[in-house]
Amino acid sequence: MIQAARTHAVTVADVRFEHVREPVGLGTATPRLSWTTLTETANWHQTAYEVELTGQGGSEPTVLHIESDDSVLVPWPFAPLPARNRATVRVRVTGPDGAKSSWSEPATVEAGLFAPEDWSASFITPDWEEDAQLDQPCPLLRREFDLRGPVRSARLYATALGVYEAELNGNWVGDHVLAPGWTAYDKRLRYQTFDVTGLLRPGRNALGGVLADGWFRGRIGFDGKTRAVYGNHLAFLAQLEVTYEDGTIERIVTDGSWQAATGPVVSSSLYDGEVYDARLERHGWSEPGHDDAGWRGVRTLERDLATLVAPDGPPVRRIEEIAPVSVTTTPSGKTLLDFGQNLVGRLRVTVTGEPGRQLVLRHAEVLEEGQLCTRPLRTAAATDTYTLRGEGAEVFEPRFTFHGFRYAEVTGVPDDFDAATAVKAVVLHSDLARTGTFSCSDDLVDRLHENVVWGMRGNFLDLPTDCPQRDERLGWTGDIQVFSPTASYLHDSAGFLTSWLADLAAEQGENGVVPFVVPNVVPGADSATAAWGDAAVMVPWVLYERYGDTGVLAAQYDSMRAWVDHVAGLAGESRLWDTGFQFGDWLDPTAPAGRPDAAATPGELVATAYFARSTYLLARSAEILGKTADAERYQTLASEIRSAFQQEYVTGAGRMMADAPTAYALALCFDLLATADQRVHAGNRLAQLVRGGGYKIATGFVGTPLICDALTSTGHADIAYRLLLQRECPSWLYAVTMGATTIWERWDSMLPDGTVNPSGMTSFNHYALGAVADWLHRTVAGLAPAAPGYRRLRIAPVPGGGLTHAEAALRTPYGDASVNWSLSGGELTVEALVPPNTTADVLLPSQKELQVGSGRHTWTVPLATDDTARAPLSLDMAIDALMDREDAMRAFKDLLIAYMPEAAAYIEDGASSAPAGTTVRSVAKMLPNGEQFLVDLRERLVALEAASS
């Protein structure tokens, strides 16, 4: 009986509002609701739900019954919430048998401030003049006030021009880092809401704020010179609203009555680091009764309060601390810490010493000749300096900067300083909930996936950046365009990316051009570039696909349409976008040095392919939103672009005029080929190119996320696996074998000899090329969305590459889903978990597709293996056949290098440059001492055959 109760119990959990985990100060009066249902009952689905609302003050609950199977982002069914209003919601659901669940636990939501009239505070800035083109001390701002009675609740609404931390009665308010984050400040400035009830005292109180340059006034961009992009004056906006037990409300706001002074932060720069002199600390400055002699006044700044918006996603926080895995001494005698992981954050140091002793902390991602390699940082100093006050143990952690690093150098410490215990790395990033995991039987692939995770963590610091360490750290649109599917699996990125998309739309020109960095702080960035500007369409579509959010399509629709219309104007009647600069297949490893845009696939082909794809997705979005006329118009346009692409770039048989892997990947993945026969031909040719290239990467930012899908979808999963598992450069696993713990910007950011690529554009933390992880999740493990938000799953693992098991687990909007497969004795066993209120399409190798409902499922099927005996190794083998034996090909190359290095360089680029059918023996004829080469090679091949028998 107990087991039966467990089996049939239905529970509603995780009631949530919009995409916000902490719904205090929400920016909408009608927040959409989501919940998950927990039950072991197989095939359970929802037929109706009830929502109970209890308003502020404990008013009588209102209950609404709604006949619907929806449980994700359902419309708010009650009257809009007024600003500041707090309400509690409970949900219960009805199953297919008519049985109702118990009520969920209460979930509370609190509205923020919606309109300028909700604010009575003004922005204030210190009443002194500063040169915004130079580093300046961080100002402190304070005000004291009295409370007149017992307090029921208190909220602090705050933001800044710059970055800030608030203090109340000597306590930090909240745990946010670098608030309010980075947005298109002149159009959208986020404010934060804090519950500070517990920080207030009876009687006298003090409220303060610390300001720093951050992105607002600090050095930003990659010319090394640009400062004060958004303004010359830092400013603080704070509105403390105190509700007394008698129901009356008092507001303490920033105005002309506040005071200002400088403090211990002598300077703070995101790129260059922080200088902190503890001797300048003003003890008790944010507490009542502080001696304010010498403090100066403030002045108010005019600012359009209509630009203030509540956050859509989580703040940046201190996520974890990491101790050094080793402490060594550099050849120059400096203390060097290795944290074992390339991360983003800063150091926390505990030190004791005499007044005036100065600690210097330097950071870098890699070493060169045993020293910090800071060359890739370009002009970013990435150096923090702390001057001791000499009062016992002192703890220093910079407050308004961050660095990308694995290694840190510490100088100026006392002789008894124990770096192994006194220093921690504090990891910073947006506090995104982890939702997806992956593992398999190959340790290197697991490390690759972990590198993708860390790359995302480091570059999702308030907005999606390209890199976190050098003088750049910008919101490059192309990077997140290709990475958004992976991001949406690994972490709950919906609110985070919704916020960034609002900035994209805000920065979009009136002509529809999307800057290639958002927010736009780079002169000349407002030029139309394919794949980068297409983020305006592709990223909203990913959020719809992965989270079932039609709201983001509605919010971004005008932006999506404006982009497509602009490109349509550039293409004209030809429907070919073949003018203007393009980044193209950026960082294709075959591109000439110094020209990362000069890829094997022409930029105009990339541009037209993306034009077709974005137009098609815009048509789909219009259809979903009920915009029938737009849907028809853009579907027609998409068909015209597709036809133009075929006529210009594809032969009748299906060969691309640009005979390069990215060209085929685009045509196949964006459905730009006219017939099934063309797809087969294109897939075969792509497989030939990859095979002929020695299974090495020959794609850049555009082609890399698509190539494994293109191969798999055309029956060449074996080739995709060979590409995935390649260890020679360029490849995904090359970096892993070189000790990488994040994804690199370049395939060869570190050269095989351990030296750093000499290019001025070499990052060791750049997530774009890690977009292959989405293929790992969907295809290797076999867990993908078959309907928006995973309302229907696709379970279709494609085993290969010698893997014996793989697993993917994902917290979908409907609940936990997973796929786990293993191989044993010629059988494939697949275990799957399908969340309640969802179904799944299941396609296993050599089996018919089937549909299943929610619950746990297990299937065991025979797995066809290639039992065909491999052709024996011989001197008459064709080079392309030899490539199918990785060990034999390596032996051939090594020997070739020994006999004729220049010939080795020729063959190192792959067999694609050798005529079809070229044999080992025919190559030997071109070598001096070719007969001896054959004798030596025969010995090696015989040894390999013996070892494999």
Short mmCIF file of C-alpha atoms in Angstrom, two decimals, residues 40-208:
data_model
loop_
_atom_site.label_atom_id
_atom_site.label_comp_id
_atom_site.label_asym_id
_atom_site.label_seq_id
_atom_site.Cartn_x
_atom_site.Cartn_y
_atom_site.Cartn_z
CA GLU A 40 5.96 8.19 -10.73
CA THR A 41 2.72 7.51 -12.58
CA ALA A 42 3.53 6.52 -16.13
CA ASN A 43 2.10 8.53 -19.04
CA TRP A 44 0.79 11.22 -16.71
CA HIS A 45 -0.41 14.41 -18.33
CA GLN A 46 -2.19 17.47 -17.06
CA THR A 47 -5.76 18.24 -18.10
CA ALA A 48 -6.43 21.32 -15.95
CA TYR A 49 -4.90 23.46 -13.24
CA GLU A 50 -5.97 25.79 -10.47
CA VAL A 51 -4.13 28.87 -9.28
CA GLU A 52 -4.70 30.39 -5.87
CA LEU A 53 -3.70 34.01 -5.26
CA THR A 54 -3.35 35.57 -1.83
CA GLY A 55 -2.74 39.28 -1.99
CA GLN A 56 -0.64 41.53 0.16
CA GLY A 57 -1.86 41.78 3.74
CA GLY A 58 -3.40 38.31 3.82
CA SER A 59 -6.57 39.08 1.87
CA GLU A 60 -9.02 36.29 1.11
CA PRO A 61 -7.52 33.92 -1.48
CA THR A 62 -8.83 33.89 -5.04
CA VAL A 63 -8.86 30.55 -6.87
CA LEU A 64 -9.19 30.18 -10.64
CA HIS A 65 -9.76 26.88 -12.45
CA ILE A 66 -8.36 26.67 -15.98
CA GLU A 67 -8.89 23.82 -18.43
CA SER A 68 -5.46 23.53 -20.02
CA ASP A 69 -2.53 21.16 -20.30
CA ASP A 70 -0.03 24.05 -20.26
CA SER A 71 2.34 24.32 -17.33
CA VAL A 72 5.18 26.47 -18.67
CA LEU A 73 4.96 30.25 -18.98
CA VAL A 74 1.17 30.29 -18.70
CA PRO A 75 -0.46 33.73 -18.69
CA TRP A 76 -1.02 35.52 -15.39
CA PRO A 77 -4.74 34.92 -14.77
CA PHE A 78 -5.37 37.71 -12.27
CA ALA A 79 -5.50 41.48 -12.30
CA PRO A 80 -2.11 43.13 -12.89
CA LEU A 81 0.04 43.62 -9.81
CA PRO A 82 0.52 47.25 -8.80
CA ALA A 83 4.08 48.45 -8.29
CA ARG A 84 5.59 47.19 -5.01
CA ASN A 85 2.70 44.75 -4.53
CA ARG A 86 3.47 41.36 -3.02
CA ALA A 87 1.35 38.27 -3.68
CA THR A 88 1.51 34.56 -2.96
CA VAL A 89 0.56 31.86 -5.42
CA ARG A 90 -0.19 28.17 -5.07
CA VAL A 91 -0.92 25.72 -7.88
CA ARG A 92 -2.58 22.35 -8.10
CA VAL A 93 -3.17 20.23 -11.17
CA THR A 94 -5.64 17.66 -12.46
CA GLY A 95 -4.46 14.50 -14.17
CA PRO A 96 -6.03 12.35 -16.90
CA ASP A 97 -8.04 10.39 -14.35
CA GLY A 98 -9.59 13.53 -12.91
CA ALA A 99 -7.61 13.26 -9.68
CA LYS A 100 -6.22 16.48 -8.27
CA SER A 101 -2.81 16.96 -6.76
CA SER A 102 -2.25 18.60 -3.44
CA TRP A 103 -1.56 22.34 -3.48
CA SER A 104 2.02 23.37 -4.14
CA GLU A 105 4.10 25.15 -1.57
CA PRO A 106 3.40 28.91 -1.62
CA ALA A 107 5.50 30.95 -4.06
CA THR A 108 5.77 34.67 -3.49
CA VAL A 109 6.23 37.34 -6.11
CA GLU A 110 6.80 41.03 -5.54
CA ALA A 111 6.43 43.70 -8.18
CA GLY A 112 9.14 46.28 -8.62
CA LEU A 113 8.91 49.91 -9.69
CA PHE A 114 7.36 50.22 -13.12
CA ALA A 115 7.33 53.91 -14.04
CA PRO A 116 9.31 57.11 -13.45
CA GLU A 117 6.62 58.36 -11.08
CA ASP A 118 7.38 55.41 -8.80
CA TRP A 119 10.72 57.04 -8.07
CA SER A 120 11.27 60.01 -5.80
CA ALA A 121 15.05 59.60 -5.64
CA SER A 122 17.51 61.48 -7.86
CA PHE A 123 20.90 60.46 -9.17
CA ILE A 124 23.65 62.05 -7.09
CA THR A 125 27.36 62.49 -7.79
CA PRO A 126 30.18 63.87 -5.60
CA ASP A 127 30.45 67.64 -5.76
CA TRP A 128 33.94 67.76 -7.16
CA GLU A 129 35.47 67.74 -10.63
CA GLU A 130 37.38 64.79 -12.06
CA ASP A 131 39.24 64.01 -15.25
CA ALA A 132 37.26 61.04 -16.59
CA GLN A 133 40.17 60.14 -18.87
CA LEU A 134 42.32 59.21 -15.87
CA ASP A 135 41.90 56.69 -13.06
CA GLN A 136 40.11 58.20 -10.08
CA PRO A 137 39.48 57.12 -6.48
CA CYS A 138 36.18 55.36 -5.86
CA PRO A 139 33.79 57.72 -4.04
CA LEU A 140 31.80 56.93 -0.92
CA LEU A 141 28.31 58.41 -0.47
CA ARG A 142 26.35 58.42 2.81
CA ARG A 143 23.33 59.70 4.65
CA GLU A 144 21.99 59.17 8.17
CA PHE A 145 18.30 58.99 9.07
CA ASP A 146 16.01 58.14 11.97
CA LEU A 147 13.24 55.53 12.09
CA ARG A 148 10.15 56.57 13.98
CA GLY A 149 8.76 53.19 14.99
CA PRO A 150 8.68 49.41 14.55
CA VAL A 151 9.31 48.29 10.95
CA ARG A 152 7.21 45.71 9.10
CA SER A 153 9.33 45.59 5.94
CA ALA A 154 11.89 47.59 4.00
CA ARG A 155 13.09 47.56 0.41
CA LEU A 156 16.09 49.26 -1.13
CA TYR A 157 15.79 50.06 -4.84
CA ALA A 158 19.20 51.06 -6.15
CA THR A 159 21.36 51.45 -9.22
CA ALA A 160 24.30 53.48 -10.44
CA LEU A 161 26.03 55.13 -13.34
CA GLY A 162 29.09 52.97 -12.91
CA VAL A 163 29.11 49.93 -10.66
CA TYR A 164 28.19 50.05 -6.99
CA GLU A 165 27.84 48.34 -3.65
CA ALA A 166 25.37 49.58 -1.04
CA GLU A 167 25.92 49.44 2.70
CA LEU A 168 23.39 49.83 5.49
CA ASN A 169 24.49 50.25 9.09
CA GLY A 170 27.92 48.84 8.31
CA ASN A 171 26.61 45.79 6.44
CA TRP A 172 26.85 45.07 2.75
CA VAL A 173 23.45 45.03 1.11
CA GLY A 174 22.95 41.84 -0.88
CA ASP A 175 25.65 39.71 -2.43
CA HIS A 176 25.69 41.11 -5.96
CA VAL A 177 29.00 41.82 -7.67
CA LEU A 178 29.53 44.62 -10.21
CA ALA A 179 25.88 45.70 -10.01
CA PRO A 180 23.98 46.94 -11.97
CA GLY A 181 25.92 45.06 -14.65
CA TRP A 182 26.40 46.19 -18.22
CA THR A 183 23.54 47.20 -20.47
CA ALA A 184 23.02 49.82 -23.17
CA TYR A 185 23.04 52.37 -20.36
CA ASP A 186 21.62 55.28 -22.27
CA LYS A 187 18.58 53.18 -23.21
CA ARG A 188 18.33 50.51 -20.50
CA LEU A 189 19.71 50.77 -16.97
CA ARG A 190 18.87 47.95 -14.57
CA TYR A 191 18.01 48.65 -10.95
CA GLN A 192 18.18 46.13 -8.12
CA THR A 193 15.70 45.43 -5.32
CA PHE A 194 16.91 44.29 -1.89
CA ASP A 195 14.96 43.21 1.16
CA VAL A 196 16.79 45.10 3.90
CA THR A 197 14.26 44.66 6.70
CA GLY A 198 16.76 42.78 8.84
CA LEU A 199 19.49 45.41 8.46
CA LEU A 200 17.57 48.30 9.99
CA ARG A 201 17.85 49.34 13.64
CA PRO A 202 15.52 51.27 15.91
CA GLY A 203 16.37 54.94 15.96
CA ARG A 204 19.41 56.20 14.04
CA ASN A 205 20.55 54.45 10.83
CA ALA A 206 22.99 55.12 7.99
CA LEU A 207 22.83 54.25 4.29
CA GLY A 208 25.84 54.39 1.99
#
